[in-house]
């Protein structure tokens, strides 16, 4: 109901009522309602910005096993929005988001593990988190997962990840995946020609 009020479906738009209904949904045990209520609170939609309330909403949504709410809670504490920076707490939220199958949460978990932000750096676990992000449809996860697999010599695992990022993406990261795929193929005796074609494609895309 809150989103319908916000979009004006079935009546005039009313952000204030939308926010009220989203808070009610959260109080009633809707993880998705908590996540949306948190977004409204932190952005000041339908009322004054309320960062502490946003975090409470995100945390409750996460406790209700909503992956998006867990990822949002992680972003909140990682960016110190309305409170102290807490990389360790963010890492916990991202880990749960990833466990719940949230692609962006897996991507952020992979990055935290790669850099050692709030958690012990672990390249293998980072790669696994990026692969989970890729499996959830986040192409950046494919690109980073493929790069890490390639760096550790797991070429058979790297190739399909890099191929997916290269084929389905259009941004700079996907172009980097094309380059890495081409570089990998050039190193394979029976794929030299294909590798050269992929590298030329990466060049045409500005890499």
PDB file of C-alpha atoms in Angstrom:
ATOM      1  CA  UNK A   1       0.000   0.000   0.000  1.00  0.00           C
ATOM      2  CA  UNK A   2       2.858   2.372   0.832  1.00  0.00           C
ATOM      3  CA  UNK A   3       4.444   2.001  -2.602  1.00  0.00           C
ATOM      4  CA  UNK A   4       1.034   2.485  -4.267  1.00  0.00           C
ATOM      5  CA  UNK A   5       0.616   5.769  -2.403  1.00  0.00           C
ATOM      6  CA  UNK A   6       4.118   6.825  -3.405  1.00  0.00           C
ATOM      7  CA  UNK A   7       3.558   6.008  -7.082  1.00  0.00           C
ATOM      8  CA  UNK A   8       0.060   7.459  -7.121  1.00  0.00           C
ATOM      9  CA  UNK A   9      -1.494   4.230  -8.356  1.00  0.00           C
ATOM     10  CA  UNK A  10      -5.228   4.260  -7.669  1.00  0.00           C
ATOM     11  CA  UNK A  11      -5.155   7.833  -6.410  1.00  0.00           C
ATOM     12  CA  UNK A  12      -3.001  10.940  -6.011  1.00  0.00           C
ATOM     13  CA  UNK A  13       0.619  10.578  -4.911  1.00  0.00           C
ATOM     14  CA  UNK A  14       1.070  10.955  -1.177  1.00  0.00           C
ATOM     15  CA  UNK A  15       4.611  10.408   0.085  1.00  0.00           C
ATOM     16  CA  UNK A  16       3.621  11.097   3.697  1.00  0.00           C
ATOM     17  CA  UNK A  17       0.998   8.341   3.695  1.00  0.00           C
ATOM     18  CA  UNK A  18       3.383   6.081   1.800  1.00  0.00           C
ATOM     19  CA  UNK A  19       5.978   6.447   4.530  1.00  0.00           C
ATOM     20  CA  UNK A  20       3.401   5.798   7.234  1.00  0.00           C
ATOM     21  CA  UNK A  21       2.213   2.592   5.565  1.00  0.00           C
ATOM     22  CA  UNK A  22       5.753   1.367   5.013  1.00  0.00           C
ATOM     23  CA  UNK A  23       6.501   1.869   8.709  1.00  0.00           C
ATOM     24  CA  UNK A  24       3.339  -0.092   9.512  1.00  0.00           C
ATOM     25  CA  UNK A  25       4.409  -2.853   7.143  1.00  0.00           C
ATOM     26  CA  UNK A  26       7.782  -3.005   8.867  1.00  0.00           C
ATOM     27  CA  UNK A  27       6.171  -3.111  12.308  1.00  0.00           C
ATOM     28  CA  UNK A  28       3.972  -5.951  11.037  1.00  0.00           C
ATOM     29  CA  UNK A  29       6.972  -8.066  10.059  1.00  0.00           C
ATOM     30  CA  UNK A  30       7.557  -7.278   6.394  1.00  0.00           C
ATOM     31  CA  UNK A  31      11.270  -7.333   5.645  1.00  0.00           C
ATOM     32  CA  UNK A  32      10.715  -5.592   2.340  1.00  0.00           C
ATOM     33  CA  UNK A  33       8.576  -2.982   4.067  1.00  0.00           C
ATOM     34  CA  UNK A  34      11.402  -2.339   6.516  1.00  0.00           C
ATOM     35  CA  UNK A  35      13.887  -1.899   3.705  1.00  0.00           C
ATOM     36  CA  UNK A  36      11.654   0.598   1.878  1.00  0.00           C
ATOM     37  CA  UNK A  37      10.784   2.408   5.097  1.00  0.00           C
ATOM     38  CA  UNK A  38      14.496   2.772   5.749  1.00  0.00           C
ATOM     39  CA  UNK A  39      15.052   4.270   2.304  1.00  0.00           C
ATOM     40  CA  UNK A  40      12.239   6.776   2.882  1.00  0.00           C
ATOM     41  CA  UNK A  41      13.654   7.674   6.301  1.00  0.00           C
ATOM     42  CA  UNK A  42      17.241   8.182   5.180  1.00  0.00           C
ATOM     43  CA  UNK A  43      16.261  10.161   2.082  1.00  0.00           C
ATOM     44  CA  UNK A  44      13.641  12.246   3.848  1.00  0.00           C
ATOM     45  CA  UNK A  45      10.804  11.109   1.569  1.00  0.00           C
ATOM     46  CA  UNK A  46       7.423  11.949   3.072  1.00  0.00           C
ATOM     47  CA  UNK A  47       8.962  13.683   6.081  1.00  0.00           C
ATOM     48  CA  UNK A  48      12.222  14.794   7.636  1.00  0.00           C
ATOM     49  CA  UNK A  49      15.339  12.673   7.147  1.00  0.00           C
ATOM     50  CA  UNK A  50      15.807  10.325  10.098  1.00  0.00           C
ATOM     51  CA  UNK A  51      19.053   8.372   9.843  1.00  0.00           C
ATOM     52  CA  UNK A  52      18.731   6.495  13.175  1.00  0.00           C
ATOM     53  CA  UNK A  53      15.223   5.355  12.230  1.00  0.00           C
ATOM     54  CA  UNK A  54      16.516   4.260   8.832  1.00  0.00           C
ATOM     55  CA  UNK A  55      19.119   2.044  10.475  1.00  0.00           C
ATOM     56  CA  UNK A  56      16.517   0.575  12.829  1.00  0.00           C
ATOM     57  CA  UNK A  57      14.361  -0.256   9.822  1.00  0.00           C
ATOM     58  CA  UNK A  58      17.231  -1.818   7.892  1.00  0.00           C
ATOM     59  CA  UNK A  59      18.335  -3.857  10.906  1.00  0.00           C
ATOM     60  CA  UNK A  60      14.817  -5.117  11.541  1.00  0.00           C
ATOM     61  CA  UNK A  61      14.396  -6.029   7.886  1.00  0.00           C
ATOM     62  CA  UNK A  62      17.688  -7.909   8.036  1.00  0.00           C
ATOM     63  CA  UNK A  63      16.546  -9.762  11.154  1.00  0.00           C
ATOM     64  CA  UNK A  64      13.509 -10.800   9.086  1.00  0.00           C
ATOM     65  CA  UNK A  65      15.888 -12.307   6.506  1.00  0.00           C
ATOM     66  CA  UNK A  66      15.426  -9.702   3.785  1.00  0.00           C
ATOM     67  CA  UNK A  67      18.697  -9.601   1.836  1.00  0.00           C
ATOM     68  CA  UNK A  68      18.137  -6.084   0.524  1.00  0.00           C
ATOM     69  CA  UNK A  69      17.636  -4.762   4.049  1.00  0.00           C
ATOM     70  CA  UNK A  70      20.871  -6.447   5.189  1.00  0.00           C
ATOM     71  CA  UNK A  71      22.793  -4.895   2.298  1.00  0.00           C
ATOM     72  CA  UNK A  72      21.252  -1.489   3.036  1.00  0.00           C
ATOM     73  CA  UNK A  73      22.233  -1.787   6.698  1.00  0.00           C
ATOM     74  CA  UNK A  74      25.765  -2.629   5.615  1.00  0.00           C
ATOM     75  CA  UNK A  75      25.891   0.391   3.330  1.00  0.00           C
ATOM     76  CA  UNK A  76      24.591   2.593   6.138  1.00  0.00           C
ATOM     77  CA  UNK A  77      27.323   1.713   8.627  1.00  0.00           C
ATOM     78  CA  UNK A  78      30.026   1.461   5.938  1.00  0.00           C
ATOM     79  CA  UNK A  79      29.304   5.031   4.862  1.00  0.00           C
ATOM     80  CA  UNK A  80      28.820   6.341   8.409  1.00  0.00           C
ATOM     81  CA  UNK A  81      25.425   7.793   7.517  1.00  0.00           C
ATOM     82  CA  UNK A  82      24.198   9.384  10.706  1.00  0.00           C
ATOM     83  CA  UNK A  83      26.574   7.433  12.901  1.00  0.00           C
ATOM     84  CA  UNK A  84      30.136   6.133  13.302  1.00  0.00           C
ATOM     85  CA  UNK A  85      31.896   4.200  10.557  1.00  0.00           C
ATOM     86  CA  UNK A  86      31.874   0.486  11.412  1.00  0.00           C
ATOM     87  CA  UNK A  87      33.515  -1.708   8.775  1.00  0.00           C
ATOM     88  CA  UNK A  88      33.267  -4.845  10.931  1.00  0.00           C
ATOM     89  CA  UNK A  89      29.520  -4.405  11.396  1.00  0.00           C
ATOM     90  CA  UNK A  90      29.094  -3.702   7.691  1.00  0.00           C
ATOM     91  CA  UNK A  91      30.933  -6.929   6.875  1.00  0.00           C
ATOM     92  CA  UNK A  92      28.495  -8.888   9.051  1.00  0.00           C
ATOM     93  CA  UNK A  93      25.502  -7.353   7.290  1.00  0.00           C
ATOM     94  CA  UNK A  94      27.001  -8.028   3.853  1.00  0.00           C
ATOM     95  CA  UNK A  95      27.739 -11.630   4.804  1.00  0.00           C
ATOM     96  CA  UNK A  96      24.120 -12.223   5.767  1.00  0.00           C
ATOM     97  CA  UNK A  97      22.853 -10.433   2.664  1.00  0.00           C
ATOM     98  CA  UNK A  98      24.997 -12.716   0.539  1.00  0.00           C
ATOM     99  CA  UNK A  99      23.829 -15.812   2.405  1.00  0.00           C
ATOM    100  CA  UNK A 100      20.278 -14.718   1.593  1.00  0.00           C
ATOM    101  CA  UNK A 101      21.156 -14.540  -2.111  1.00  0.00           C
ATOM    102  CA  UNK A 102      21.346 -10.761  -2.509  1.00  0.00           C
ATOM    103  CA  UNK A 103      23.715 -10.094  -5.403  1.00  0.00           C
ATOM    104  CA  UNK A 104      24.858  -6.621  -4.368  1.00  0.00           C
ATOM    105  CA  UNK A 105      25.404  -7.877  -0.842  1.00  0.00           C
ATOM    106  CA  UNK A 106      27.662 -10.616  -2.233  1.00  0.00           C
ATOM    107  CA  UNK A 107      29.520  -8.041  -4.313  1.00  0.00           C
ATOM    108  CA  UNK A 108      30.138  -5.874  -1.261  1.00  0.00           C
ATOM    109  CA  UNK A 109      31.157  -8.911   0.787  1.00  0.00           C
ATOM    110  CA  UNK A 110      33.647  -9.854  -1.901  1.00  0.00           C
ATOM    111  CA  UNK A 111      35.109  -6.353  -1.881  1.00  0.00           C
ATOM    112  CA  UNK A 112      35.365  -6.313   1.921  1.00  0.00           C
ATOM    113  CA  UNK A 113      37.139  -9.663   1.947  1.00  0.00           C
ATOM    114  CA  UNK A 114      39.476  -8.597  -0.838  1.00  0.00           C
ATOM    115  CA  UNK A 115      40.512  -5.391   0.942  1.00  0.00           C
ATOM    116  CA  UNK A 116      40.238  -6.651   4.508  1.00  0.00           C
ATOM    117  CA  UNK A 117      37.593  -4.075   5.417  1.00  0.00           C
ATOM    118  CA  UNK A 118      36.220  -5.068   8.819  1.00  0.00           C
ATOM    119  CA  UNK A 119      37.181  -8.684   8.233  1.00  0.00           C
ATOM    120  CA  UNK A 120      40.386 -10.648   7.674  1.00  0.00           C
ATOM    121  CA  UNK A 121      41.438 -10.445   4.029  1.00  0.00           C
ATOM    122  CA  UNK A 122      40.751 -13.727   2.247  1.00  0.00           C
ATOM    123  CA  UNK A 123      41.213 -13.984  -1.500  1.00  0.00           C
ATOM    124  CA  UNK A 124      39.489 -17.364  -1.829  1.00  0.00           C
ATOM    125  CA  UNK A 125      36.433 -16.284   0.157  1.00  0.00           C
ATOM    126  CA  UNK A 126      36.411 -13.014  -1.788  1.00  0.00           C
ATOM    127  CA  UNK A 127      36.371 -14.897  -5.077  1.00  0.00           C
ATOM    128  CA  UNK A 128      33.548 -17.130  -3.844  1.00  0.00           C
ATOM    129  CA  UNK A 129      31.490 -14.094  -2.836  1.00  0.00           C
ATOM    130  CA  UNK A 130      32.055 -12.485  -6.230  1.00  0.00           C
ATOM    131  CA  UNK A 131      30.995 -15.722  -7.937  1.00  0.00           C
ATOM    132  CA  UNK A 132      27.822 -15.720  -5.817  1.00  0.00           C
ATOM    133  CA  UNK A 133      27.186 -12.139  -6.955  1.00  0.00           C
ATOM    134  CA  UNK A 134      27.688 -13.256 -10.549  1.00  0.00           C
ATOM    135  CA  UNK A 135      25.256 -16.149 -10.090  1.00  0.00           C
ATOM    136  CA  UNK A 136      22.730 -13.619  -8.766  1.00  0.00           C
ATOM    137  CA  UNK A 137      23.070 -11.567 -11.958  1.00  0.00           C
ATOM    138  CA  UNK A 138      25.569  -8.901 -10.877  1.00  0.00           C
ATOM    139  CA  UNK A 139      28.041  -8.641 -13.750  1.00  0.00           C
ATOM    140  CA  UNK A 140      30.661  -6.855 -11.645  1.00  0.00           C
ATOM    141  CA  UNK A 141      30.818 -10.050  -9.601  1.00  0.00           C
ATOM    142  CA  UNK A 142      31.533 -12.017 -12.775  1.00  0.00           C
ATOM    143  CA  UNK A 143      34.342  -9.629 -13.727  1.00  0.00           C
ATOM    144  CA  UNK A 144      35.989  -9.607 -10.298  1.00  0.00           C
ATOM    145  CA  UNK A 145      35.428 -13.310  -9.693  1.00  0.00           C
ATOM    146  CA  UNK A 146      36.969 -14.135 -13.050  1.00  0.00           C
ATOM    147  CA  UNK A 147      39.913 -11.852 -12.399  1.00  0.00           C
ATOM    148  CA  UNK A 148      40.621 -13.469  -9.019  1.00  0.00           C
ATOM    149  CA  UNK A 149      40.236 -16.985 -10.429  1.00  0.00           C
ATOM    150  CA  UNK A 150      42.621 -16.053 -13.236  1.00  0.00           C
ATOM    151  CA  UNK A 151      45.120 -14.592 -10.776  1.00  0.00           C
ATOM    152  CA  UNK A 152      45.191 -17.846  -8.801  1.00  0.00           C
ATOM    153  CA  UNK A 153      45.610 -20.009 -11.893  1.00  0.00           C
ATOM    154  CA  UNK A 154      42.056 -21.386 -11.937  1.00  0.00           C
ATOM    155  CA  UNK A 155      41.701 -20.788 -15.651  1.00  0.00           C
ATOM    156  CA  UNK A 156      38.792 -23.152 -16.266  1.00  0.00           C
ATOM    157  CA  UNK A 157      36.781 -21.334 -13.602  1.00  0.00           C
ATOM    158  CA  UNK A 158      37.878 -17.895 -14.757  1.00  0.00           C
ATOM    159  CA  UNK A 159      36.900 -18.198 -18.407  1.00  0.00           C
ATOM    160  CA  UNK A 160      33.091 -18.543 -18.075  1.00  0.00           C
ATOM    161  CA  UNK A 161      32.978 -15.725 -15.514  1.00  0.00           C
ATOM    162  CA  UNK A 162      34.986 -13.364 -17.703  1.00  0.00           C
ATOM    163  CA  UNK A 163      32.989 -14.399 -20.753  1.00  0.00           C
ATOM    164  CA  UNK A 164      29.690 -13.550 -19.081  1.00  0.00           C
ATOM    165  CA  UNK A 165      30.898 -10.141 -17.892  1.00  0.00           C
ATOM    166  CA  UNK A 166      32.378  -9.375 -21.309  1.00  0.00           C
ATOM    167  CA  UNK A 167      29.368 -10.580 -23.277  1.00  0.00           C
ATOM    168  CA  UNK A 168      26.548  -9.114 -21.207  1.00  0.00           C
ATOM    169  CA  UNK A 169      28.072  -5.883 -19.889  1.00  0.00           C
ATOM    170  CA  UNK A 170      28.916  -2.560 -21.499  1.00  0.00           C
ATOM    171  CA  UNK A 171      30.754  -0.644 -18.779  1.00  0.00           C
ATOM    172  CA  UNK A 172      34.484  -0.267 -18.170  1.00  0.00           C
ATOM    173  CA  UNK A 173      34.584  -3.231 -15.801  1.00  0.00           C
ATOM    174  CA  UNK A 174      33.014  -5.470 -18.438  1.00  0.00           C
ATOM    175  CA  UNK A 175      35.538  -4.216 -20.987  1.00  0.00           C
ATOM    176  CA  UNK A 176      38.308  -5.117 -18.548  1.00  0.00           C
ATOM    177  CA  UNK A 177      36.770  -8.597 -18.366  1.00  0.00           C
ATOM    178  CA  UNK A 178      36.996  -8.791 -22.167  1.00  0.00           C
ATOM    179  CA  UNK A 179      40.685  -7.929 -21.988  1.00  0.00           C
ATOM    180  CA  UNK A 180      41.308 -10.535 -19.291  1.00  0.00           C
ATOM    181  CA  UNK A 181      39.381 -13.140 -21.268  1.00  0.00           C
ATOM    182  CA  UNK A 182      41.406 -12.367 -24.391  1.00  0.00           C
ATOM    183  CA  UNK A 183      44.676 -12.440 -22.461  1.00  0.00           C
ATOM    184  CA  UNK A 184      43.714 -15.805 -20.999  1.00  0.00           C
ATOM    185  CA  UNK A 185      42.758 -17.245 -24.392  1.00  0.00           C
ATOM    186  CA  UNK A 186      45.956 -16.041 -26.051  1.00  0.00           C
ATOM    187  CA  UNK A 187      47.820 -18.138 -23.497  1.00  0.00           C
ATOM    188  CA  UNK A 188      45.951 -21.260 -24.610  1.00  0.00           C
ATOM    189  CA  UNK A 189      47.578 -22.798 -27.667  1.00  0.00           C
ATOM    190  CA  UNK A 190      44.320 -23.876 -29.302  1.00  0.00           C
ATOM    191  CA  UNK A 191      42.533 -20.548 -28.673  1.00  0.00           C
ATOM    192  CA  UNK A 192      45.075 -18.016 -29.921  1.00  0.00           C
ATOM    193  CA  UNK A 193      42.939 -16.715 -32.773  1.00  0.00           C
ATOM    194  CA  UNK A 194      39.856 -16.340 -30.586  1.00  0.00           C
ATOM    195  CA  UNK A 195      41.925 -14.555 -27.959  1.00  0.00           C
ATOM    196  CA  UNK A 196      43.212 -12.056 -30.477  1.00  0.00           C
ATOM    197  CA  UNK A 197      39.676 -11.308 -31.628  1.00  0.00           C
ATOM    198  CA  UNK A 198      38.555 -10.726 -28.028  1.00  0.00           C
ATOM    199  CA  UNK A 199      41.522  -8.446 -27.345  1.00  0.00           C
ATOM    200  CA  UNK A 200      40.731  -6.417 -30.459  1.00  0.00           C
ATOM    201  CA  UNK A 201      37.159  -6.108 -29.225  1.00  0.00           C
ATOM    202  CA  UNK A 202      38.379  -4.833 -25.875  1.00  0.00           C
ATOM    203  CA  UNK A 203      40.542  -2.320 -27.731  1.00  0.00           C
ATOM    204  CA  UNK A 204      37.558  -1.166 -29.794  1.00  0.00           C
ATOM    205  CA  UNK A 205      35.674  -0.634 -26.527  1.00  0.00           C
ATOM    206  CA  UNK A 206      38.420   1.684 -25.319  1.00  0.00           C
ATOM    207  CA  UNK A 207      40.498  -0.549 -23.066  1.00  0.00           C
TER     208      UNK A 207
END
